[in-house]
XYZ file of N, CA and C in Angstrom:
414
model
N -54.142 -29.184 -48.004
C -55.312 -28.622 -47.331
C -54.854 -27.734 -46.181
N -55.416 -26.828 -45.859
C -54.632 -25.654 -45.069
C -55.789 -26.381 -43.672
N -55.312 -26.247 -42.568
C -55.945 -26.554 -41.308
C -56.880 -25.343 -40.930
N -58.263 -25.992 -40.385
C -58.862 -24.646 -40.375
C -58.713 -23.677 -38.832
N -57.256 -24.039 -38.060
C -56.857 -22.555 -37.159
C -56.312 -22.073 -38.026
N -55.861 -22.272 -39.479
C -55.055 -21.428 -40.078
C -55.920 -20.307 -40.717
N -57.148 -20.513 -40.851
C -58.068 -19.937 -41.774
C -58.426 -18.525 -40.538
N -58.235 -18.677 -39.859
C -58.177 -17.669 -38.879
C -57.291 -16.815 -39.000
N -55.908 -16.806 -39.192
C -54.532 -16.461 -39.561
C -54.545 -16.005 -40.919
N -55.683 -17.305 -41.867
C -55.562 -16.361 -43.490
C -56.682 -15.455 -43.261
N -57.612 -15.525 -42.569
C -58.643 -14.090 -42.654
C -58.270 -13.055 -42.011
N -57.205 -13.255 -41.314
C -56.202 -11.663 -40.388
C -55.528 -10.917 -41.508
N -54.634 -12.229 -42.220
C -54.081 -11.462 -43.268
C -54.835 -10.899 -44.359
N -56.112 -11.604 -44.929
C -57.126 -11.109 -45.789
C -56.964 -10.115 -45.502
N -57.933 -9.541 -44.050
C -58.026 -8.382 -43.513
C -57.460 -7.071 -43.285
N -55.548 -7.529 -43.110
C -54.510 -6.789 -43.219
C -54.765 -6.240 -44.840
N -54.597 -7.682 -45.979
C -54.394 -6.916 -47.230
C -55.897 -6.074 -47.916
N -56.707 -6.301 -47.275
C -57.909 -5.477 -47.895
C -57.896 -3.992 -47.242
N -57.101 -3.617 -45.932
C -57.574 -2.938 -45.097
C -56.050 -1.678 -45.878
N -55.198 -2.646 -46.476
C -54.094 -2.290 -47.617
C -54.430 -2.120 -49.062
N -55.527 -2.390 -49.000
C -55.994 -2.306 -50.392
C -57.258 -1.024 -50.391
N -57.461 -1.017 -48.949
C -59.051 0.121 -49.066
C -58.221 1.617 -49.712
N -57.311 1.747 -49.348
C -56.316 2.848 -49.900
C -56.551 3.443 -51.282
N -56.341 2.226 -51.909
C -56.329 1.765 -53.566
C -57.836 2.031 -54.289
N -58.485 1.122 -53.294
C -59.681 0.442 -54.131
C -60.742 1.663 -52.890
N -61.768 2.099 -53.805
C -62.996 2.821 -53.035
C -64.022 2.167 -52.538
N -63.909 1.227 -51.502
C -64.835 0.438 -50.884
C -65.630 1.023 -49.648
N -66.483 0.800 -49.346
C -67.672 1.776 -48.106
C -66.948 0.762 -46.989
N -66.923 1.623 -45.955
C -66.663 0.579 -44.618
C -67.327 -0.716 -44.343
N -68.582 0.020 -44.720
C -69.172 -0.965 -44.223
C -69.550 -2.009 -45.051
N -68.825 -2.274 -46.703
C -68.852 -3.369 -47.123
C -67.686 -4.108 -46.234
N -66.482 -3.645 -46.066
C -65.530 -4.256 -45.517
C -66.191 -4.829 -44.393
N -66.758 -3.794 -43.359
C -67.212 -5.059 -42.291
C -68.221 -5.960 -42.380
N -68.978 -5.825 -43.340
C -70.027 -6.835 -43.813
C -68.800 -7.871 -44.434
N -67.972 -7.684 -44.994
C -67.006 -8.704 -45.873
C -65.935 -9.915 -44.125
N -65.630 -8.834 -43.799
C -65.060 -9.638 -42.208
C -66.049 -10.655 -41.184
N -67.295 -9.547 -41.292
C -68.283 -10.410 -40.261
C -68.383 -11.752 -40.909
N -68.210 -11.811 -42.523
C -69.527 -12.848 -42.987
C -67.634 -13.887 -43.037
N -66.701 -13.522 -42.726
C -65.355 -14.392 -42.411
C -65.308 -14.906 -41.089
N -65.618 -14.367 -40.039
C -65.621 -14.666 -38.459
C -67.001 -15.701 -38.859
N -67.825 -15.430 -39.382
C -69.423 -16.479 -39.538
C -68.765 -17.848 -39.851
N -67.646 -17.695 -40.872
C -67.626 -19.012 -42.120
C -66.914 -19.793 -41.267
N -65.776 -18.970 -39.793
C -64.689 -19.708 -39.313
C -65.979 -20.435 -37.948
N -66.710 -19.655 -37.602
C -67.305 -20.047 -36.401
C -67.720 -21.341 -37.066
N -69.025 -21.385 -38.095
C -69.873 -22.494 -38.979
C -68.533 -23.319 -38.756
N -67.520 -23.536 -39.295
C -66.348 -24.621 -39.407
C -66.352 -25.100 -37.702
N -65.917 -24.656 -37.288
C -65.506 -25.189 -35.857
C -66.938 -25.433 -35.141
N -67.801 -25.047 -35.418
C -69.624 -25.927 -35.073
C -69.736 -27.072 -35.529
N -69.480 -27.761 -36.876
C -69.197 -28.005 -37.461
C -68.002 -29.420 -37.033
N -66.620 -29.296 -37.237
C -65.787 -29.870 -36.594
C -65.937 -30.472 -35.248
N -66.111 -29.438 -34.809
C -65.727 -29.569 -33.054
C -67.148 -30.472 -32.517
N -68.156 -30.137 -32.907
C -69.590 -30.613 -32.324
C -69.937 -29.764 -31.670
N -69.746 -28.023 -31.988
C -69.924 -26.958 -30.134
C -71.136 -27.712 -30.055
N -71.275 -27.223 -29.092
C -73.135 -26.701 -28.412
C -73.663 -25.466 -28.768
N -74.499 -25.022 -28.512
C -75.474 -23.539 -29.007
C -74.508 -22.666 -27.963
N -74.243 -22.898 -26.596
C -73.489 -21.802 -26.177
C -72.323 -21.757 -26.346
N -71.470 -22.882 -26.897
C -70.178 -22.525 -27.593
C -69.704 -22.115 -28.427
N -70.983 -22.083 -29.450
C -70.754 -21.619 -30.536
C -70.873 -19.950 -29.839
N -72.035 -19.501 -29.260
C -72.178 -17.943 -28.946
C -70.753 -17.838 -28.693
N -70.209 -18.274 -27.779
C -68.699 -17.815 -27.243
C -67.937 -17.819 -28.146
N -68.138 -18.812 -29.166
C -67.172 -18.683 -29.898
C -67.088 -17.780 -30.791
N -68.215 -17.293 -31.599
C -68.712 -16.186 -32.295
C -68.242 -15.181 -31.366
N -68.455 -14.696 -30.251
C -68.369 -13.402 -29.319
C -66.540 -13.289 -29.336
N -66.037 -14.610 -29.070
C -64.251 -14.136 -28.894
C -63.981 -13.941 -30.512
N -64.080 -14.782 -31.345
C -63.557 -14.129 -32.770
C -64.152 -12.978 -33.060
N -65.430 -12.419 -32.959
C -65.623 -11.004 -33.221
C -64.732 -10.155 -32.774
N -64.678 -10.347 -31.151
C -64.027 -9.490 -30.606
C -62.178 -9.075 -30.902
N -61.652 -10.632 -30.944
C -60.197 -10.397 -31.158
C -59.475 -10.311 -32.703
N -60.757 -10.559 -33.421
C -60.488 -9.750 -35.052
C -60.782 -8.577 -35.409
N -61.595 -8.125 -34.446
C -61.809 -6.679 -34.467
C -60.902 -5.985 -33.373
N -59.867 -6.356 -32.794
C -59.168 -6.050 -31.818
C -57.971 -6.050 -32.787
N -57.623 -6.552 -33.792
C -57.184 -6.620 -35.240
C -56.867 -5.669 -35.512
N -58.331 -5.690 -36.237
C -58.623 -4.787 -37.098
C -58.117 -3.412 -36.546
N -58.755 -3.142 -35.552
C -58.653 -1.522 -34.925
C -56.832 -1.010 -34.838
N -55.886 -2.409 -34.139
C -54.607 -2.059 -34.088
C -53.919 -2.003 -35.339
N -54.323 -2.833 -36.590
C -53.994 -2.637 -37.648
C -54.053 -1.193 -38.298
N -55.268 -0.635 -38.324
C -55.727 0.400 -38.864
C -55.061 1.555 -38.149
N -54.872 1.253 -36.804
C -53.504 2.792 -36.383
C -52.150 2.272 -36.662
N -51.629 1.578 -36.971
C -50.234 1.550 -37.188
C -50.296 1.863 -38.625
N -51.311 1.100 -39.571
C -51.217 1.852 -40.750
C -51.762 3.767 -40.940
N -52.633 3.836 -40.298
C -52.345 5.758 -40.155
C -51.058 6.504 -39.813
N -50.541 5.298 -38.547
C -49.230 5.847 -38.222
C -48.018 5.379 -39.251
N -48.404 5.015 -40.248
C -47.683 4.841 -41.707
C -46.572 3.676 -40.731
N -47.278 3.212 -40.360
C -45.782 1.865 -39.645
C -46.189 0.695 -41.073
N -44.629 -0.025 -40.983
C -44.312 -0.110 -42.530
C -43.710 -1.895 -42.299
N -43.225 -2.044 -40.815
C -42.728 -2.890 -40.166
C -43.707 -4.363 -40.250
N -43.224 -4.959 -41.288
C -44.384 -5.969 -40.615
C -44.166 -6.982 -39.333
N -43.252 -7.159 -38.867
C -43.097 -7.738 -37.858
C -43.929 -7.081 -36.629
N -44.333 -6.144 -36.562
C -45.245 -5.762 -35.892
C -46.552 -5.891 -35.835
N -46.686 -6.547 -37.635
C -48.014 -6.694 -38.002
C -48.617 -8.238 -37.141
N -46.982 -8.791 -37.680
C -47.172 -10.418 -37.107
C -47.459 -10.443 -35.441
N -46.850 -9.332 -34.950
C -47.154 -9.347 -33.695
C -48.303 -8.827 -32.549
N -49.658 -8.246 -33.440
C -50.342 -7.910 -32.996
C -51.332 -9.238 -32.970
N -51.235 -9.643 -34.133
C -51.409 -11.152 -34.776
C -51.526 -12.206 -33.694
N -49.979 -12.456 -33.182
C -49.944 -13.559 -32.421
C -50.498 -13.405 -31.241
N -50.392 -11.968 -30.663
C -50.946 -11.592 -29.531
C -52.570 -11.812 -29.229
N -53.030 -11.462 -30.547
C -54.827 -11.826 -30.518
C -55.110 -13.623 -31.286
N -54.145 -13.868 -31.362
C -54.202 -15.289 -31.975
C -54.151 -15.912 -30.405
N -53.146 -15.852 -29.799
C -53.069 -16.598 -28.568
C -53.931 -16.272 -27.542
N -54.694 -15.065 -27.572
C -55.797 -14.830 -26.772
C -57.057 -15.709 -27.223
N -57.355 -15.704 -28.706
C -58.519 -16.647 -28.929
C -57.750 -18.223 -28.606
N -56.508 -18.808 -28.668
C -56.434 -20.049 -27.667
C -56.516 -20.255 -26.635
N -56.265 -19.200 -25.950
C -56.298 -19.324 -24.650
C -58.164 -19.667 -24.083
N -59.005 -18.088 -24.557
C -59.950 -18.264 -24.823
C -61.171 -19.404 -25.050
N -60.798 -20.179 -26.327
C -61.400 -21.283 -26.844
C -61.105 -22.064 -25.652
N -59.833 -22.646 -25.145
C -59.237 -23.571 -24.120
C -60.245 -23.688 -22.845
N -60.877 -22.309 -22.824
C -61.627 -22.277 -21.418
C -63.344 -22.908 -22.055
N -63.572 -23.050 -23.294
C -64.872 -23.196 -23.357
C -65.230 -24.759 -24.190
N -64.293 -25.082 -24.488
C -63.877 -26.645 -25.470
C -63.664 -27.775 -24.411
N -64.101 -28.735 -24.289
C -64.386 -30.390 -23.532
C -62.637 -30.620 -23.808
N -62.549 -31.675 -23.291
C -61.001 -32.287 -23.682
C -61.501 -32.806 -24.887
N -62.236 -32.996 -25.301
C -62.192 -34.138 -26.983
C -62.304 -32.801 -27.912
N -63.474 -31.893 -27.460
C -62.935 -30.875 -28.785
C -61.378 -30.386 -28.647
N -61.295 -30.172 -27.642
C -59.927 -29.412 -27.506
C -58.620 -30.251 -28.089
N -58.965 -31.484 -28.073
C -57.727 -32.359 -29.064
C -58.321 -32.073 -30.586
N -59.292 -32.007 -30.802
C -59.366 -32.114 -32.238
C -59.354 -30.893 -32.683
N -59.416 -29.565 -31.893
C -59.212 -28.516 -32.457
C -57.577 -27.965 -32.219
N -56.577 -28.879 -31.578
C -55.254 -28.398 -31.615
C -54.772 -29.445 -32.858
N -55.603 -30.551 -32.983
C -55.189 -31.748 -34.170
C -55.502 -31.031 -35.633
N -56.170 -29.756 -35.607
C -56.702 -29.474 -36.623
C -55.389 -27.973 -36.816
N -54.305 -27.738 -36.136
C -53.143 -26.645 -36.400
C -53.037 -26.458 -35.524
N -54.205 -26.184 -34.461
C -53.500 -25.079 -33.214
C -52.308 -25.455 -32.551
N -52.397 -26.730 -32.333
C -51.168 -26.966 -31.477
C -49.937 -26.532 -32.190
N -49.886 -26.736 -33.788
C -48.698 -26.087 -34.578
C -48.332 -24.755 -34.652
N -49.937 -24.169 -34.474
C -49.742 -22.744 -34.439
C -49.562 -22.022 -33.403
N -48.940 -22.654 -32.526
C -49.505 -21.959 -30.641
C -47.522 -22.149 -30.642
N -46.953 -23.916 -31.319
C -45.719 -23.879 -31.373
C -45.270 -22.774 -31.849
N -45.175 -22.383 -33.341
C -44.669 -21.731 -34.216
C -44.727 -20.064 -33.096
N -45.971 -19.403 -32.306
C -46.013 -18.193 -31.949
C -45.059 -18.376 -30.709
N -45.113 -18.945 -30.195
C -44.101 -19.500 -28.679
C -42.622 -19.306 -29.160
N -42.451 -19.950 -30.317
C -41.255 -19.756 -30.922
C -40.835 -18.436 -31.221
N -41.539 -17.772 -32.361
C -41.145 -16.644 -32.295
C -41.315 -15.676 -31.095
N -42.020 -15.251 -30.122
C -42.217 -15.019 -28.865
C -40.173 -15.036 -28.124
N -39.824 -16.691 -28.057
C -38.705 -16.892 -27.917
C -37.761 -15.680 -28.456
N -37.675 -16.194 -29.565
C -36.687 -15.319 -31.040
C -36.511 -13.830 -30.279
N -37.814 -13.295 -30.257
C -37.883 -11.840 -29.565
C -37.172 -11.263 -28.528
N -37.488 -12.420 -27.343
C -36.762 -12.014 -26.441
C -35.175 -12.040 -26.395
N -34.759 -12.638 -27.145
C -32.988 -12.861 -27.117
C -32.373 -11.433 -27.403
């Protein structure tokens, strides 16, 4: 079973490979962003869901994943104009808006959601970006 912070991480990459695939395939923009929004919906519903938000955590929470998947999206879409080919760069725009929605969430989650939403990956996934973060700097 994949943890659902990861589903956050697989809808970046979705996003990466569709946004790699609009190339290919003749899709209207705005199915794509109708196709992303209704992904940021399915991850928010999960963590409403999980976590127990409240009505204004959920808004927040909806408002930071809009924002830092579409903060994504937008850096994705110029490095691919700028034909950048590197994916380690891809991963790194990634971790950068990945660790902003933890940081983020951290400020709006109780201590009990906030264990069950690092029990549910984040804490693995906050390791794993710290790590590479590390790797980088050497």
């Amino acid at each position: 079973m994949i943890y659902k912070s990861m589903k956050i991480s697989l809808v970046l990459l979705a996003l990466f490979a569709s946004v790699s695939a609009f190339a290919q395939q003749p899709t209207s923009p705005e199915e794509q962003e109708r196709k992303l929004y209704d992904a940021i919906q399915e991850q928010v519903d999960r963590y409403a869901e999980n976590l127990g938000l409240d009505d204004w955590q959920i808004f927040y929470v909806d408002s930071i994943l809009t924002h830092n998947v579409m903060a994504i999206q937008e850096e994705f879409s110029s490095m691919q104009k700028a034909k950048v080919a590197n994916p380690e760069l891809y991963y790194d725009i990634q971790d950068k808006w990945n660790e902003e929605t933890y940081n983020s969430l951290q400020k709006i989650l109780d201590e009990e959601q906030w264990v069950k939403y690092l029990k549910q990956g984040a804490a693995r996934d906050k390791k794993a970006r710290d790590k590479r973060a590390a790797q980088k700097k050497k």
